Amino acid sequence: MAEQTTILNLTDEEFVHPGNRACSGCGLSIVYRVGLKALGRDTILVVPPSCLTVLQGLYPIAATQLPCLNVTFASTAAAATGVLGALRAQGREKTTVAAWAGDGGTSDIGLQALSGACERGEDLIYLCYDNEAYMNTGVQRSGTTPRHVITTTTPITGKHQKKKDVPAIIAAHGIDFVATASAAYPLDLFDKIKAAKQISGPRYLHIHTPCPAGWGFSSRYSVKIGRLAVETGLFDLYVIENGQFRLTGQSQKMLGKKRLPVIAYFKTQSRFRGMTEDQVAQIQSEVDAKWAGYEKMMGEEAGC
Amino acid sequence: MHIIESGNVAAALGVKLAGVQVIAAYPITPQTPLTEKLSELVDSGDMKAEYIPVESEHSALSVCIAASSAGSRTFTATSANGLLYMNEQLHWAAGARLPIVMCVVNRGVGAPWTVWNDHQDAISQRDTGWIQLYACDHQQIIDTVLKAFCLAETVSSPVMVCYDGYILSHTYMPFEIPHEDAVQQFLPPFTPEYKLDPKFPANLNTVTLPDPRPDVRGELAPGYMEIRHNLHMDMRRSLDVIADIETKFTDVFGRGGTPFIEPYRCEDADYVAVCLGSLSYHLRDVIDMLREEGVAIGVAGLRVYRPFPDQAIRDAFSHKKGLIVFEKALSYGYEGPLYADIKAALYAVSDRPTVRNYILGLGGREIKTTQLAAALRESCQVSAGSTDVPEFIGLKM
């Protein structure tokens, strides 16, 4: 990856207007503001129904300075494909096409269209902001809601199933660029989008996006909680470029070091309030096993 | 140039002549040969267009919606359940006022599965805001595709070109390929009022409130209801545009001239059979037969189903003794949808004709000339009157 961006040399050009309709403390407002800076002015956005639809503003007022096509829930990646087709037909290929969807719009209803676009090798950047439930409709479980989380459709015993590993599913299509990022590490996100812009074909970014209203924490802690997800090893920052996996940023720094226990993350949010000690221990052992795998993989790479 | 080819190929050649820039399609019987032909035309370099082989019909129309929003002329085609899978996107395309053209190769819908022809697929999408045109033969298919783009781009609404699966899609007939120069005269390149462009950013299809709302300059922008009213009124006005385009087409190509109703021996007829699609040509033989028996009868094929050409129907049929509406579709729990529309169109006519309704050919059930003749003979008796409920032709219960 190219030189790291710092807060000193991050572009001060803004594409998202202040006073938009995001909730206070919204992780997406960080992600979107920084993401559009990285994408730049020559970009067309494609957005399905999601919190972002609301953030964008109500007709006839728009919250962003980039052209945006609002599309139906299941069609995001196919719609991006259509924009690309028109741009090719008109010789406007230089313009970047970026699809922004939530976790429900990506992992559930939008997965087929996304898979199709990846298989066809469409020249698009797809950004999934993962706030781990259907937040826009009022915190219903999604495919990427973690286990044991209380949502409005898992209201008593929490979600019983694991979080769907969408980046792995997308990586299995054999595309050249898959990355994870977090709203709590905006400069890492910025650099990853910049890196994605350097190559063509389908590029997928999965962005962990804390949501004060849906997760049950005070809106001033969005960044702190996003960092805790990474520091406990629950959500990892990585890049898969040309099939090569490597941890990046804070996650890379944690290799060979002691991580914070997962309980440090769980206890900050009311959505985990139903978890038993056994369940926390189970998740801890799964995170430990995952990280043992990372350590082994890095050790093998160092050894050869 | 005249050639002998299938109805699907006629449609594909129309799409090529129209200079379509982005095609997206997903295979479904009996539309498939149309899609195959288009992919062949693009792959061989005979047609300069983007052909996008999507993973579903929902995505096919998504691609067209987005490509049209980005300023390209777009086309897709489907049948039956493929059309139904697009339903959400049909509404979206019409609401977004995009001039997409789609061939619907008519087929019955499941369950149970059928691959054979009827009109339930297109008719069930009546209220999506799409203009629906029907073709009766291969010449009409290729001509209607060209007219459809002209119409769609004039009124900013999407258009379906419907033709019967197998009966037209897979049979071979002679037809003339319009000359390229004439097509260019008839159908200039697509110049959208707005296209997605970073130089002129706009947020399209945003959440819209029930009431009008001021923009940043204080000017009032329409609310959802005003936008819907505009769509409806523009659909009504498109009837005039359909007539104008038919005149223009006839001037350039020397064919056509019947934008709404294509009559056959109707002028001196007391009774008229009415239907959509190729059946109206099938009925011409029956009409000839009955004319020899001395029955004063004709047949009229409706070329437009939405917007409904109610005035044209009143002009053509108000003074007739009786209309016999044959339909390959049903509004379950009521009657044939076209029958209901025709009755409504004639309601204000004081001495209106009797109207009878026959349902036939569902799921490809064979339609026999003898059955049609018997139904018409019965309907043309002085005592026949209107039907209370639709009668089914060829039902084996």
GROMACS .gro file of C-alpha atoms in nm, chain B residues 2 139 143 146-147 176-179 182-183 185-186 245-258:
model
   27
  306HIS     CA    1  -3.724  -0.877  -4.700
  443GLN     CA    2  -4.343  -0.707  -3.931
  447ASP     CA    3  -4.172  -0.194  -3.648
  450LEU     CA    4  -3.868   0.116  -3.333
  451LYS     CA    5  -4.191   0.299  -3.252
  480GLU     CA    6  -3.913  -0.623  -4.430
  481ILE     CA    7  -3.611  -0.489  -4.243
  482PRO     CA    8  -3.645  -0.111  -4.234
  483HIS     CA    9  -3.361   0.074  -4.405
  486ALA     CA   10  -3.498   0.575  -4.275
  487VAL     CA   11  -3.462   0.455  -3.916
  489GLN     CA   12  -3.472   0.983  -3.981
  490PHE     CA   13  -3.748   0.829  -3.769
  549ILE     CA   14  -4.566   0.850  -3.401
  550GLU     CA   15  -4.783   0.615  -3.606
  551THR     CA   16  -4.839   0.893  -3.862
  552LYS     CA   17  -4.466   0.969  -3.871
  553PHE     CA   18  -4.383   0.601  -3.911
  554THR     CA   19  -4.630   0.563  -4.195
  555ASP     CA   20  -4.484   0.870  -4.367
  556VAL     CA   21  -4.130   0.732  -4.347
  557PHE     CA   22  -4.188   0.360  -4.404
  558GLY     CA   23  -4.523   0.344  -4.585
  559ARG     CA   24  -4.669   0.093  -4.340
  560GLY     CA   25  -4.900   0.103  -4.042
  561GLY     CA   26  -5.156   0.373  -3.978
  562THR     CA   27  -5.358   0.194  -3.708
   0.00000   0.00000   0.00000
